[in-house]
Structure formats: C-alpha cells, structure tokens
Amino acid sequence: MGSYQHINPLKETGSENKRAYLIGGGIASLAAAAYLIRDGHMDGNNITILEETPVLGGAMDGAGDAEHGYIIRGGRELEEHYECAWDLFSFIPSLNNPERTVLDEFRELNLAEPNESNNRLTHQCGQKADFSHLGLSNAHVKQITALILATEESLGSTTVEEFFDPSFLETNLWCFWRSMFAFENWHSVVEMKRYMERFMHMLPGMNQLKGILHTQYNQYDALILPLLTWLKDKNVNFDLGAQVTDLDIQLSGGTKTVTGIHILRRSKPDKIGVDENTLVFVTNGSMTENSTLGSMHKPAVLNRDTTRPGCWTLWKKIAAKDPSFGHPEVFCGDIDKTKWESFTLTFKTPLMNQFLKEFTGNDPLSGGPATGGVVTIKDSNWLMSWTCSKQPHFINQPKDVLVLWAYGLFPDNVGNFVKKKMSDCTGEELATELLYHMGLRDKIPEILKDANVIPCMMPYITSQFMPRVKGDRPDVVPAGSTNLAFLGQFAEVPDDCVFTVEYSVRTAMMAVYQLLGLEKEVIPVYPSKYDIRVLAAAAKTLTDGRPLPGQSIVRKLLKDTTLEGLV
C-alpha cells in the first residue's frame, strides 16, 4: 500500500452516536480504541474497555520494584515491518516529549543502538557454541522449499515433527527458531510456514538476531503506558474488575447481532444492553490466562482449572452459538502442549554485572546494549534461554540493579544441576540452574545472597501455535456480523503471524475499519516473500553459502546487467 492510501477518513454522519465496548484490556483492545478515535472519529467518552483484572496491557506486562523483585512474564521481538503496530505508535505521543511520538524515539534508539548477538548459543557451562551457520543439509532446504510452496489447506493440522525429517529438529536453525519464537516440535507447521514467509527478510541475520528491534524499557513502560496515557486523555472509559461471562447474540436471516453483554462485578451479575449503534469487540482466548507466580522460595504452581469463568470460558460460550465463531478447544484443550515457565531475576550484586561485561563485551549498567537478545543454552535439559535487555529495564529501576529474564520450553524435565523438574523449582533453584549453565557454579551463593527471582507458569502461553485448520479461528468480522468483531491472537488474519504485537494491532485495525465501513485500507502484511532480492538472500542463507543449483549459469546471464550481484 503506497502513500495514496494513507488518508484521514471523513467523519461519518452519526458517528457521534456510536458506542463501543471492548472486552479485554490487552494491546488489541487498546489499539482498537485508538483507531475508533483517530479514524472512526468516535468520542472517547463513548468507548469502554471491560477488563477483569486491575491492570491493562494484557500479556505486555511489567511490574515490581528493586526491593520486592521485578516481573515480566515475557517479551516481544519487534522488527521494522510491523506495519500496523508502527502506524499505531506513529500518532501516540512520547511520555518524555509530547512533541515526539513513541515511534520517533523508538527508531532513534535502534539507529543508535542496533541489535546484534555475539553469544547466541552456549553449552558446556558457559562456553560459546558455534552459531555461525544454520546447519541445514540440501534435503532440509528442499523440505523448507516444499513447505513454503505448499498451501495451508494441504498442510491442514500437520505438526512440525510430522512434516520434517527428525534430523531437521537437531539443526541450529531449529534451535534458533524454537528459542526465538517458542515453537515446539508438536506445534502447527502452517504457523511455521507463515513465519518463514512473513520474516524471510530476517533470515540472513537470524543467527545473530540482526534486525530485531528493542524498546527503551520493558514493553509495558515503553509501549502500553504511552498508549494508555493517550487514551485517558481522550476520555476513554476503563471498567476494571468487570468480568464478561457471556454475550446475547441474535442470529437471524444470516445476520449476527450482539444484543447484550453479561458481566460479573465483585461476583454480582450485571448486564449491558446493546443497541444498533453499539459495536462489540471481543478478545477471544488468552495466552496468559491462569498465569501463576512463585517467589524466591516457592515454585509457581500450574493452574489447570478450566471451570473458573475467564476469557476461554467466554469464547466457548460464544462459539457454541454459531460455527463461525471458531473452536476454542483446539487451542486450550491440552495444557501440557501449550505451557512453559519463565522467571525474572533481580540482582543487586556487582558479580552479575561483571560476568555480563566479560560475556558480552558490554557494560549493561552503562545504559547501552547488553546480550543483544536471547542466549540459548543448547545442552540445557529445560532448553533454557536468557537475556539481559537494555538497562534499566524499568522506569523505576535503580542504576545499580540488574534485571534479567529467562524461560524454559521443557518445564517437566529435570535440570542438569538442580535435580528437580523445572515446574517444581523455586526462584532460587531456577537461578541456581541458570548460573550453573553460565559457568558460575562456584559463585552461586554469593550472587544469590541479595537476588530476587520470581517464577511464572503460563498454561496457555503457546496455545496460539497449536495445529489448526480453517474455521478454528473466527474471522475478525464473521460473515453476517452487524456489530461483533474478534480481536487478538485467536482471530483469523490471512498471511500474518501470531505471537506478535503486530498481529493484535492488525486485528484491531481490521475490526474497526470493517465494522465502521471506513473507506481506508488496512496496511498489507509486508510482502517479503515476493521480493526476488529477499528470496535470493534467504536461499543463500539456508544453504550456508553453498552454491545453489544453476547459480553459475544465472550469474553469467546477469553479468553486466542491472541485476548483476543478485546471486
């Protein structure tokens, strides 16, 4: 989409009478509210966000302090071509300088401090492992090519381990892939195909995380807080402690219309009437539903409760009303295949900073780059990855405090050093295992004497990756819907990839533009797979520089032309 489509839609007659209820307080709902105001010309007073918890931002969280420990359940890997996300933050003012936008400052930061990992893989207690190549054979490259050329319909609910030869799962590429994106062997190969195509332009820098962008602070402080501030300035209503339990939906003559919203507030039932001028946006499903926290001396207990009302229960009730509303059980029906555990480490000892200076060549406490993304421990029984982001990682973080984050994809495995399942470990035990893998075994007691480590177990954190077929996720605006839209990671968006901020913001833009009938196009997914330059660079990377079939012939044909040097 060129600049010709970057328009300001006209204010529609009657827009001042429109109301909107957004169910769920994550980035998808916040973005939808922003687009209702900017492009839909709705008054913020007529927009209400209904959120069960006392905190907005959904999975994009960040909380705590130096005394009690910081906590981030996870982080987002951002890149240049998050077209919808950067459109959103191009009009949200910076908290530091209202004359600048969040995007302005974000871009300047990444130009000044480009991301690059010099220690992507380790093994043998802190020794650098070879991460210079992807380790693919010609047979593996053929399988990847076949995946890219296959249709989603033909792949159906095939998993990664069903599609690829077992030897592929031992390659560096798969190690990079699963640790960057939290893919498991049993996850959807359709989603892997989407990632391959969507981020093809990132392949040449994948082994060093080049092209990954970072925020000044954690993504709650850096992205959610400025967005919330702007929405509050626009008088958007935030109804916290409001748990939506069901929707009344009238199905008639092929149309689908929400007529009521059922709510629990402090265990007391309530109902919001919905008329023809009211729009309803639902974030169906949640990656962080039923997340639990532990402490330095207590593990985070896995919450398997499926009876408590929550966003999954709400989606199940909605889905039972019409097949077009999706099949939530596909995503939330097997917790053991969707869970993993993370932990946030708060250090006050200079020993950890000294280790990081030696390990990375950078001084994290200087405010510059640190690890340059996740460091994956190849021989960890938990397949543990850890990172030290730009410090301070929180707005309120003292200058002499370090915050690290780590996660393990195999929480049911027994550790290499701590002989317990990861899921049974306290914060102290999780940190002990990590420090062992860092090569700091002899310094563990001294490093941990003033540390605070908070574990977090997330039953549904990769539920969006479960094998699926068409219809398992509802369309953003289902066929025949007059006022209902779905938002977030479990709504269907052609070509884009889940587990990204971009996906959530894209659903918000699609939902607002469709329900309001705006004559403005949603920004297309970046089409890197159609760029011959990207294809050539990706092919060269996948083969680790080995000559491609017919490469010498093509080079001769292109010699002394404008395309010389393409291959």
XYZ file of N, CA and C in Angstrom, residues 61-299:
717
model
N 3.234 -6.956 29.872
C 3.239 -6.516 31.260
C 4.646 -6.180 31.731
N 4.718 -5.634 32.908
C 5.976 -5.299 33.557
C 5.653 -4.617 34.869
N 6.133 -5.179 35.973
C 5.763 -4.629 37.279
C 6.866 -4.928 38.286
N 6.692 -4.382 39.485
C 7.603 -4.670 40.579
C 8.526 -3.525 40.919
N 9.451 -3.816 41.839
C 10.451 -2.832 42.243
C 11.699 -3.568 42.699
N 12.740 -2.803 42.979
C 14.025 -3.411 43.321
C 13.968 -4.183 44.634
N 13.140 -3.735 45.564
C 13.065 -4.390 46.870
C 12.335 -5.721 46.798
N 11.204 -5.750 46.100
C 10.377 -6.952 46.063
C 10.609 -7.801 44.815
N 11.400 -7.302 43.897
C 11.680 -8.031 42.665
C 10.799 -7.565 41.524
N 11.372 -7.560 40.334
C 10.617 -7.202 39.136
C 10.049 -8.466 38.499
N 9.006 -8.277 37.681
C 8.397 -9.419 36.994
C 7.954 -9.009 35.595
N 8.392 -9.777 34.625
C 7.873 -9.692 33.258
C 7.600 -11.124 32.821
N 6.361 -11.390 32.410
C 6.038 -12.761 32.013
C 6.750 -13.139 30.721
N 6.928 -12.162 29.837
C 7.608 -12.431 28.577
C 7.960 -11.131 27.894
N 8.577 -11.256 26.740
C 8.944 -10.075 25.961
C 8.563 -10.275 24.515
N 8.599 -9.194 23.755
C 8.239 -9.257 22.343
C 9.452 -8.989 21.473
N 9.620 -9.768 20.412
C 10.658 -9.481 19.425
C 10.032 -8.626 18.330
N 10.522 -7.425 18.202
C 9.963 -6.444 17.275
C 10.874 -6.322 16.063
N 10.313 -5.919 14.933
C 11.129 -5.689 13.734
C 10.523 -4.573 12.902
N 11.265 -4.139 11.891
C 10.933 -2.924 11.156
C 9.578 -2.987 10.467
N 9.178 -4.165 10.013
C 7.983 -4.261 9.182
C 6.744 -4.715 9.954
N 6.623 -4.258 11.186
C 5.357 -4.369 11.908
C 4.529 -3.155 11.479
N 3.969 -3.234 10.290
C 3.385 -2.053 9.649
C 2.240 -1.444 10.455
N 1.360 -2.293 10.975
C 0.211 -1.773 11.730
C 0.642 -1.251 13.101
N 1.531 -1.976 13.761
C 1.990 -1.544 15.086
C 2.692 -0.193 15.008
N 3.542 -0.016 13.998
C 4.258 1.264 13.899
C 3.340 2.385 13.434
N 2.293 2.040 12.681
C 1.290 3.057 12.364
C 0.625 3.544 13.649
N 0.270 2.609 14.526
C -0.354 2.977 15.801
C 0.549 3.905 16.605
N 1.809 3.526 16.754
C 2.697 4.310 17.616
C 3.274 5.528 16.911
N 2.904 5.715 15.648
C 3.307 6.942 14.953
C 2.443 8.133 15.353
N 1.314 7.886 16.038
C 0.496 9.015 16.493
C 0.289 9.022 18.012
N 1.001 8.167 18.725
C 0.944 8.171 20.192
C 2.128 8.980 20.723
N 1.877 10.061 21.454
C 2.978 10.917 21.928
C 3.897 10.196 22.912
N 5.157 10.530 22.844
C 6.132 10.039 23.817
C 5.826 10.621 25.193
N 6.074 9.847 26.231
C 5.903 10.359 27.592
C 7.018 11.327 27.963
N 8.152 11.216 27.278
C 9.284 12.103 27.569
C 9.120 13.473 26.926
N 8.547 13.476 25.718
C 8.415 14.720 24.960
C 7.162 14.637 24.100
N 6.099 15.319 24.485
C 4.834 15.229 23.742
C 4.930 15.726 22.306
N 6.026 16.417 21.963
C 6.227 16.855 20.580
C 6.761 15.727 19.704
N 7.171 14.625 20.336
C 7.701 13.469 19.619
C 6.760 12.294 19.824
N 6.793 11.331 18.923
C 5.949 10.149 19.069
C 6.765 8.987 19.625
N 6.044 7.959 20.055
C 6.707 6.733 20.514
C 7.564 6.157 19.389
N 7.036 6.164 18.171
C 7.799 5.642 17.030
C 9.058 6.461 16.775
N 8.960 7.785 16.867
C 10.131 8.643 16.665
C 11.280 8.210 17.576
N 10.982 8.107 18.855
C 12.033 7.791 19.826
C 12.501 6.348 19.691
N 11.577 5.460 19.357
C 11.922 4.049 19.175
C 12.910 3.877 18.024
N 12.637 4.537 16.915
C 13.517 4.431 15.747
C 14.892 5.025 16.047
N 14.903 6.179 16.704
C 16.181 6.816 17.036
C 17.022 5.926 17.948
N 16.372 5.270 18.901
C 17.073 4.359 19.805
C 17.727 3.222 19.035
N 16.988 2.634 18.101
C 17.512 1.478 17.384
C 18.543 1.851 16.327
N 18.474 3.069 15.814
C 19.542 3.537 14.931
C 20.837 3.736 15.719
N 20.698 4.245 16.935
C 21.877 4.494 17.777
C 22.432 3.209 18.374
N 21.546 2.244 18.656
C 21.961 1.002 19.312
C 21.395 -0.203 18.570
N 21.909 -0.504 17.378
C 21.397 -1.653 16.624
C 21.665 -2.956 17.363
N 20.732 -3.882 17.225
C 20.830 -5.152 17.947
C 21.736 -6.137 17.211
N 22.583 -6.816 17.968
C 23.414 -7.880 17.403
C 23.901 -8.768 18.534
N 23.685 -10.069 18.382
C 24.114 -11.022 19.398
C 25.459 -11.625 19.015
N 26.377 -11.598 19.949
C 27.678 -12.239 19.743
C 27.809 -13.535 20.531
N 26.723 -13.911 21.197
C 26.725 -15.129 22.019
C 25.365 -15.808 21.921
N 24.944 -16.118 20.713
C 23.584 -16.627 20.522
C 23.373 -17.998 21.160
N 24.386 -18.861 21.098
C 24.272 -20.210 21.657
C 25.437 -20.488 22.602
N 25.141 -21.143 23.724
C 26.191 -21.610 24.626
C 25.946 -23.074 24.975
N 26.969 -23.704 25.509
C 26.881 -25.067 26.027
C 28.045 -25.277 26.984
N 28.083 -26.434 27.616
C 29.200 -26.807 28.487
C 29.525 -25.711 29.515
N 28.484 -25.294 30.210
C 28.639 -24.332 31.316
C 29.272 -23.017 30.892
N 28.625 -22.368 29.932
C 29.018 -21.014 29.570
C 29.935 -20.887 28.385
N 30.325 -22.011 27.779
C 31.186 -21.937 26.603
C 30.359 -21.565 25.371
N 30.934 -20.731 24.529
C 30.234 -20.327 23.315
C 30.135 -21.512 22.353
N 28.922 -21.800 21.878
C 28.712 -22.842 20.870
C 28.719 -22.201 19.488
N 28.979 -22.999 18.476
C 29.043 -22.482 17.109
C 27.645 -22.086 16.641
N 27.463 -20.806 16.377
C 26.173 -20.339 15.850
C 26.359 -19.623 14.515
N 27.451 -19.920 13.826
C 27.790 -19.215 12.591
C 26.990 -19.688 11.388
N 26.319 -20.821 11.523
C 25.597 -21.385 10.374
C 24.274 -21.976 10.851
N 23.399 -22.265 9.893
C 22.096 -22.851 10.220
C 22.151 -24.369 10.296
N 23.159 -24.962 9.663
C 23.350 -26.409 9.781
C 22.374 -27.249 8.984
N 21.872 -26.705 7.876
C 20.886 -27.426 7.068
C 21.562 -28.204 5.945
N 21.098 -29.412 5.710
C 21.527 -30.183 4.544
C 20.688 -29.772 3.344
N 21.081 -30.226 2.163
C 20.284 -29.940 0.969
C 18.885 -30.527 1.092
N 18.787 -31.688 1.760
C 17.471 -32.311 1.956
C 16.584 -31.436 2.842
N 17.177 -30.820 3.870
C 16.405 -29.923 4.738
C 15.918 -28.705 3.954
N 16.795 -28.154 3.107
C 16.420 -26.984 2.308
C 15.270 -27.336 1.371
N 15.295 -28.537 0.811
C 14.197 -28.972 -0.064
C 12.890 -29.060 0.716
N 12.971 -29.539 1.960
C 11.758 -29.622 2.782
C 11.215 -28.232 3.101
N 12.101 -27.291 3.404
C 11.661 -25.920 3.669
C 11.032 -25.317 2.419
N 11.640 -25.570 1.266
C 11.079 -25.080 -0.001
C 9.694 -25.666 -0.233
N 9.556 -26.967 0.039
C 8.251 -27.620 -0.125
C 7.215 -27.015 0.815
N 7.642 -26.662 2.030
C 6.723 -26.046 2.993
C 6.244 -24.694 2.491
N 7.156 -23.894 1.983
C 6.795 -22.561 1.507
C 5.845 -22.640 0.313
N 6.044 -23.639 -0.543
C 5.212 -23.775 -1.742
C 3.865 -24.439 -1.462
N 3.752 -25.135 -0.343
C 2.505 -25.841 -0.026
C 1.404 -24.862 0.364
N 0.156 -25.257 0.147
C -0.980 -24.452 0.596
C -1.315 -24.808 2.041
N -1.913 -23.867 2.748
C -2.311 -24.136 4.125
C -3.364 -25.237 4.175
N -4.220 -25.273 3.161
C -5.270 -26.297 3.126
C -4.667 -27.693 3.021
N -3.610 -27.839 2.210
C -2.998 -29.161 2.046
C -2.240 -29.592 3.298
N -1.720 -28.637 4.046
C -0.980 -28.960 5.265
C -1.913 -29.296 6.421
N -3.063 -28.650 6.460
C -4.049 -28.926 7.494
C -3.474 -28.793 8.894
N -3.695 -29.811 9.721
C -3.254 -29.772 11.118
C -1.912 -30.475 11.322
N -1.132 -30.604 10.269
C 0.188 -31.234 10.364
C 1.075 -30.478 11.355
N 1.866 -31.221 12.118
C 2.793 -30.605 13.062
C 4.182 -30.487 12.435
N 5.043 -29.737 13.105
C 6.421 -29.571 12.624
C 7.126 -30.919 12.551
N 7.000 -31.732 13.594
C 7.706 -33.011 13.629
C 7.121 -34.020 12.647
N 5.875 -33.849 12.252
C 5.294 -34.715 11.228
C 5.756 -34.328 9.824
N 6.036 -33.049 9.618
C 6.407 -32.571 8.280
C 7.891 -32.781 7.988
N 8.740 -32.508 8.967
C 10.184 -32.525 8.736
C 10.813 -33.858 9.142
N 11.949 -34.156 8.504
C 12.766 -35.290 8.906
C 13.283 -35.046 10.323
N 13.393 -36.093 11.152
C 13.873 -35.895 12.528
C 15.211 -35.167 12.618
N 16.067 -35.321 11.613
C 17.375 -34.658 11.658
C 17.250 -33.141 11.585
N 16.159 -32.637 10.998
C 15.943 -31.185 10.946
C 15.818 -30.602 12.346
N 15.228 -31.376 13.250
C 14.986 -30.899 14.608
C 16.269 -30.827 15.437
N 17.391 -31.283 14.873
C 18.686 -31.205 15.550
C 19.561 -30.086 14.994
N 19.051 -29.316 14.038
C 19.863 -28.286 13.387
C 19.898 -26.998 14.201
N 20.882 -26.171 13.892
C 20.948 -24.847 14.517
C 19.718 -24.013 14.176
N 19.234 -24.147 12.923
C 18.061 -23.358 12.538
C 16.898 -23.633 13.480
N 16.627 -24.888 13.751
C 15.501 -25.215 14.628
C 15.771 -24.739 16.053
N 17.020 -24.783 16.488
C 17.360 -24.261 17.814
C 17.134 -22.755 17.869
N 17.585 -22.035 16.836
C 17.321 -20.593 16.767
C 15.819 -20.341 16.768
N 15.129 -21.090 15.936
C 13.701 -20.875 15.688
C 12.890 -21.061 16.962
N 13.054 -22.218 17.588
C 12.209 -22.531 18.748
C 12.526 -21.622 19.927
N 13.783 -21.190 20.059
C 14.119 -20.330 21.191
C 13.715 -18.879 20.957
N 13.701 -18.429 19.686
C 13.233 -17.074 19.371
C 11.728 -16.962 19.495
N 11.023 -17.968 18.957
C 9.570 -17.864 18.815
C 8.794 -18.777 19.753
N 9.485 -19.623 20.537
C 8.855 -20.562 21.477
C 8.038 -21.628 20.762
N 8.521 -22.069 19.610
C 7.893 -23.185 18.902
C 8.309 -24.506 19.544
N 7.380 -25.449 19.547
C 7.670 -26.821 19.971
C 7.514 -27.754 18.765
N 8.075 -28.951 18.881
C 8.013 -29.911 17.773
C 6.579 -30.243 17.373
N 5.664 -30.185 18.335
C 4.279 -30.585 18.087
C 3.381 -29.414 17.665
N 3.963 -28.281 17.406
C 3.160 -27.126 17.000
C 2.869 -27.131 15.502
N 2.023 -26.207 15.094
C 1.491 -26.160 13.730
C 2.565 -25.833 12.700
N 2.705 -26.695 11.685
C 3.646 -26.388 10.607
C 3.077 -25.295 9.700
N 1.762 -25.099 9.718
C 1.164 -23.977 8.981
C 1.665 -22.656 9.561
N 1.716 -22.578 10.892
C 2.216 -21.342 11.503
C 3.703 -21.165 11.222
N 4.442 -22.269 11.191
C 5.857 -22.164 10.830
C 6.005 -21.664 9.398
N 5.167 -22.137 8.502
C 5.176 -21.656 7.113
C 4.929 -20.147 7.075
N 3.942 -19.690 7.840
C 3.655 -18.247 7.874
C 4.861 -17.457 8.376
N 5.498 -17.957 9.413
C 6.694 -17.292 9.929
C 7.797 -17.255 8.881
N 8.010 -18.398 8.203
C 9.047 -18.472 7.167
C 8.823 -17.410 6.097
N 7.579 -17.250 5.686
C 7.255 -16.307 4.617
C 7.237 -14.866 5.133
N 6.661 -14.679 6.288
C 6.484 -13.332 6.845
C 7.819 -12.686 7.214
N 8.741 -13.508 7.723
C 10.016 -12.974 8.199
C 11.196 -13.451 7.353
N 10.935 -13.734 6.085
C 12.001 -14.216 5.211
C 13.153 -13.219 5.125
N 12.823 -11.944 5.186
C 13.868 -10.917 5.115
C 14.773 -10.915 6.346
N 14.360 -11.612 7.416
C 15.162 -11.661 8.637
C 16.128 -12.845 8.658
N 15.988 -13.782 7.729
C 16.794 -14.999 7.761
C 18.306 -14.742 7.744
N 18.813 -13.840 6.892
C 20.268 -13.648 6.862
C 20.881 -13.223 8.195
N 20.130 -12.564 9.046
C 20.670 -12.131 10.338
C 20.187 -12.949 11.507
N 19.532 -14.081 11.220
C 18.867 -14.839 12.271
C 19.838 -15.356 13.330
N 21.022 -15.780 12.920
C 21.950 -16.371 13.883
C 22.517 -15.351 14.867
N 22.392 -14.065 14.534
C 22.856 -13.024 15.455
C 21.741 -12.053 15.851
N 20.513 -12.415 15.517
C 19.343 -11.603 15.864
C 19.427 -10.193 15.291
N 20.101 -10.064 14.154
C 20.176 -8.763 13.494
C 18.802 -8.397 12.944
N 18.456 -7.143 13.055
C 17.149 -6.690 12.592
C 16.085 -6.704 13.667
N 16.352 -7.388 14.790
C 15.429 -7.344 15.923
C 15.566 -5.972 16.591
N 14.441 -5.353 16.873
C 14.430 -4.018 17.463
C 14.065 -4.097 18.945
N 14.491 -3.102 19.700
C 14.254 -3.139 21.140
C 13.728 -1.800 21.629
N 13.028 -1.856 22.746
C 12.465 -0.656 23.358
C 13.402 -0.127 24.446
N 13.163 1.108 24.856
C 13.990 1.726 25.902
C 13.837 0.986 27.222
N 12.605 0.610 27.545
C 12.310 -0.119 28.771
C 11.517 -1.373 28.408
N 11.025 -2.072 29.434
C 10.113 -3.183 29.187
C 8.917 -2.667 28.391
N 8.198 -3.557 27.759
C 7.206 -3.095 26.794
C 5.924 -2.557 27.425
N 5.727 -2.778 28.714
C 4.627 -2.079 29.382
C 4.982 -0.606 29.533
N 6.152 -0.341 30.089
C 6.571 1.050 30.288
C 6.784 1.778 28.963
N 7.301 1.066 27.958
C 7.690 1.721 26.705
C 6.546 1.863 25.710
N 5.592 0.929 25.714
C 4.528 0.945 24.706
C 3.129 1.090 25.305
N 2.813 0.262 26.287
C 1.456 0.290 26.849
C 1.189 1.595 27.592
N 2.118 2.031 28.411
C 1.902 3.234 29.227
C 1.645 4.483 28.383
N 2.424 4.752 27.328
C 2.095 5.915 26.488
C 0.740 5.787 25.802
N 0.397 4.570 25.368
C -0.898 4.357 24.713
C -2.040 4.580 25.696
N -1.908 4.054 26.905
C -2.931 4.275 27.933
C -3.075 5.754 28.262
N -1.963 6.443 28.352
C -1.994 7.879 28.661
C -2.770 8.638 27.595
N -2.527 8.309 26.337
C -3.232 8.969 25.228
C -4.724 8.659 25.272
N -5.080 7.393 25.523
C -6.495 7.013 25.581
C -7.205 7.701 26.747
N -6.532 7.812 27.877
C -7.129 8.508 29.022
C -7.331 9.987 28.710
N -6.372 10.576 27.998
C -6.521 11.980 27.596
C -7.708 12.168 26.653
N -8.074 11.103 25.941
C -9.220 11.144 25.026
C -10.514 10.729 25.723
N -10.438 10.525 27.053
C -11.617 10.231 27.887
C -12.218 8.852 27.651
N -11.403 7.898 27.191
C -11.873 6.516 27.088
C -12.151 5.984 28.493
N -13.206 5.189 28.622
C -13.594 4.618 29.910
C -12.915 3.259 30.113
N -12.362 3.045 31.304
C -11.742 1.767 31.649
C -12.514 1.168 32.814
N -13.225 0.085 32.547
C -14.046 -0.581 33.555
C -13.278 -1.809 34.040
N -12.462 -1.624 35.080
C -11.645 -2.709 35.606
C -12.431 -3.512 36.639
N -12.098 -4.784 36.751
C -12.850 -5.660 37.640
C -14.159 -6.111 37.042
N -14.313 -5.909 35.733
C -15.543 -6.306 35.030
C -15.259 -7.567 34.220
N -15.801 -8.678 34.678
C -15.585 -9.961 34.006
C -16.778 -10.279 33.111
N -16.556 -10.276 31.808
C -17.625 -10.592 30.862
C -17.800 -12.103 30.823
N -19.014 -12.567 31.053
C -19.283 -14.004 31.140
C -20.034 -14.556 29.942
N -20.727 -13.701 29.183
C -21.468 -14.194 28.017
C -21.961 -13.011 27.195
N -22.317 -13.298 25.963
C -22.954 -12.319 25.088
C -24.299 -12.859 24.637
N -25.281 -11.988 24.571
C -26.533 -12.326 23.890
C -26.345 -11.993 22.417
N -26.526 -12.986 21.548
C -26.322 -12.782 20.116
C -27.564 -13.249 19.365
N -28.131 -12.340 18.610
C -29.310 -12.666 17.805
C -28.860 -13.146 16.427
N -29.261 -14.373 16.084
C -28.950 -14.953 14.782
C -30.237 -14.991 13.977
N -30.258 -14.233 12.884
C -31.500 -14.122 12.114
C -31.199 -13.837 10.653
N -31.675 -14.728 9.779
C -31.534 -14.486 8.344
C -30.105 -14.311 7.883
N -29.183 -15.008 8.519
C -27.781 -14.905 8.133
C -27.018 -13.797 8.820
N -27.707 -12.970 9.606
C -27.015 -11.895 10.329
C -26.731 -12.320 11.768
N -25.736 -11.681 12.340
C -25.321 -11.967 13.715
C -25.170 -10.631 14.432
N -25.982 -10.422 15.472
C -26.003 -9.130 16.153
C -25.957 -9.325 17.658
N -24.988 -8.695 18.306
C -24.921 -8.726 19.768
C -25.996 -7.802 20.319
N -26.766 -8.331 21.277
C -27.836 -7.529 21.881
C -27.631 -7.294 23.376
N -26.657 -7.983 23.976
C -26.412 -7.793 25.402
C -25.072 -8.355 25.831
N -24.495 -7.768 26.879
C -23.211 -8.202 27.442
C -23.428 -8.524 28.913
N -23.162 -9.772 29.299
C -23.325 -10.194 30.690
C -21.997 -10.044 31.434
N -22.069 -9.475 32.639
C -20.867 -9.112 33.391
C -20.996 -9.547 34.848
N -19.860 -9.918 35.433
C -19.757 -10.078 36.881
C -18.850 -8.980 37.418
N -19.360 -8.235 38.402
C -18.547 -7.242 39.105
C -18.574 -7.592 40.584
N -17.402 -7.992 41.110
C -17.324 -8.415 42.510
C -18.401 -9.458 42.808
N -18.484 -10.433 41.885
C -19.396 -11.589 41.989
C -20.862 -11.231 41.815
N -21.159 -9.971 41.504
C -22.544 -9.563 41.288
C -22.831 -9.464 39.792
N -23.870 -10.165 39.320
C -24.174 -10.142 37.882
C -24.757 -8.804 37.442
N -24.444 -8.433 36.217
C -24.956 -7.206 35.618
C -25.090 -7.459 34.121
N -25.810 -6.585 33.458
C -25.983 -6.735 32.011
C -25.970 -5.362 31.353
N -25.248 -5.276 30.246
C -25.204 -4.056 29.447
C -26.051 -4.279 28.199
N -27.021 -3.426 27.996
C -27.829 -3.519 26.786
C -27.060 -3.004 25.579
N -27.252 -3.637 24.446
C -26.552 -3.265 23.211
C -27.589 -2.960 22.139
N -27.535 -1.736 21.581
C -28.487 -1.370 20.530
C -27.793 -1.316 19.175
N -28.512 -0.837 18.157
C -27.984 -0.851 16.788
C -26.816 0.109 16.583
N -26.597 1.024 17.519
C -25.481 1.969 17.403
C -24.262 1.555 18.223
N -24.292 0.336 18.749
C -23.212 -0.125 19.625
C -22.401 -1.232 18.961
N -21.086 -1.090 19.016
C -20.166 -2.090 18.484
C -19.540 -2.862 19.641
N -19.304 -4.156 19.421
C -18.727 -5.011 20.459
C -17.488 -5.711 19.898
N -16.359 -5.520 20.562
C -15.086 -6.124 20.157
C -14.655 -7.100 21.252
N -14.398 -8.339 20.883
C -14.064 -9.378 21.860
C -12.654 -9.903 21.612
N -11.808 -9.838 22.632
C -10.528 -10.545 22.574
C -10.805 -11.968 23.023
N -10.880 -12.876 22.063
C -11.230 -14.270 22.358
C -9.962 -15.075 22.633
N -9.939 -15.760 23.782
C -8.757 -16.524 24.157
C -7.690 -15.643 24.773
N -6.720 -16.289 25.408
C -5.646 -15.539 26.071
C -4.428 -16.428 26.244
N -3.263 -15.873 25.957
C -2.006 -16.591 26.181
C -1.642 -16.632 27.660
N -2.078 -15.637 28.405
C -1.633 -15.506 29.794
C -2.725 -15.819 30.815
N -3.849 -16.337 30.358
C -4.910 -16.759 31.281
C -4.362 -17.775 32.283
N -4.751 -17.626 33.552
C -4.370 -18.543 34.632
C -2.864 -18.583 34.896
N -2.152 -17.530 34.520
C -0.734 -17.449 34.880
C -0.593 -17.386 36.399
N 0.439 -18.018 36.916
C 0.687 -18.002 38.359
C 2.133 -17.597 38.625
N 2.344 -16.937 39.753
C 3.677 -16.509 40.152
C 4.149 -17.299 41.363
N 5.446 -17.539 41.422
C 6.067 -18.097 42.605
C 6.886 -17.019 43.290
N 7.905 -17.443 44.006
C 8.787 -16.495 44.691
C 10.169 -17.127 44.811
N 11.043 -16.444 45.495
C 12.400 -16.957 45.691
C 12.368 -18.339 46.343
N 11.373 -18.579 47.180
C 11.342 -19.823 47.942
C 10.097 -20.670 47.678
N 9.309 -20.278 46.670
C 8.124 -21.059 46.301
C 8.046 -21.197 44.785
N 7.694 -22.389 44.303
C 7.521 -22.544 42.852
C 6.212 -21.919 42.393
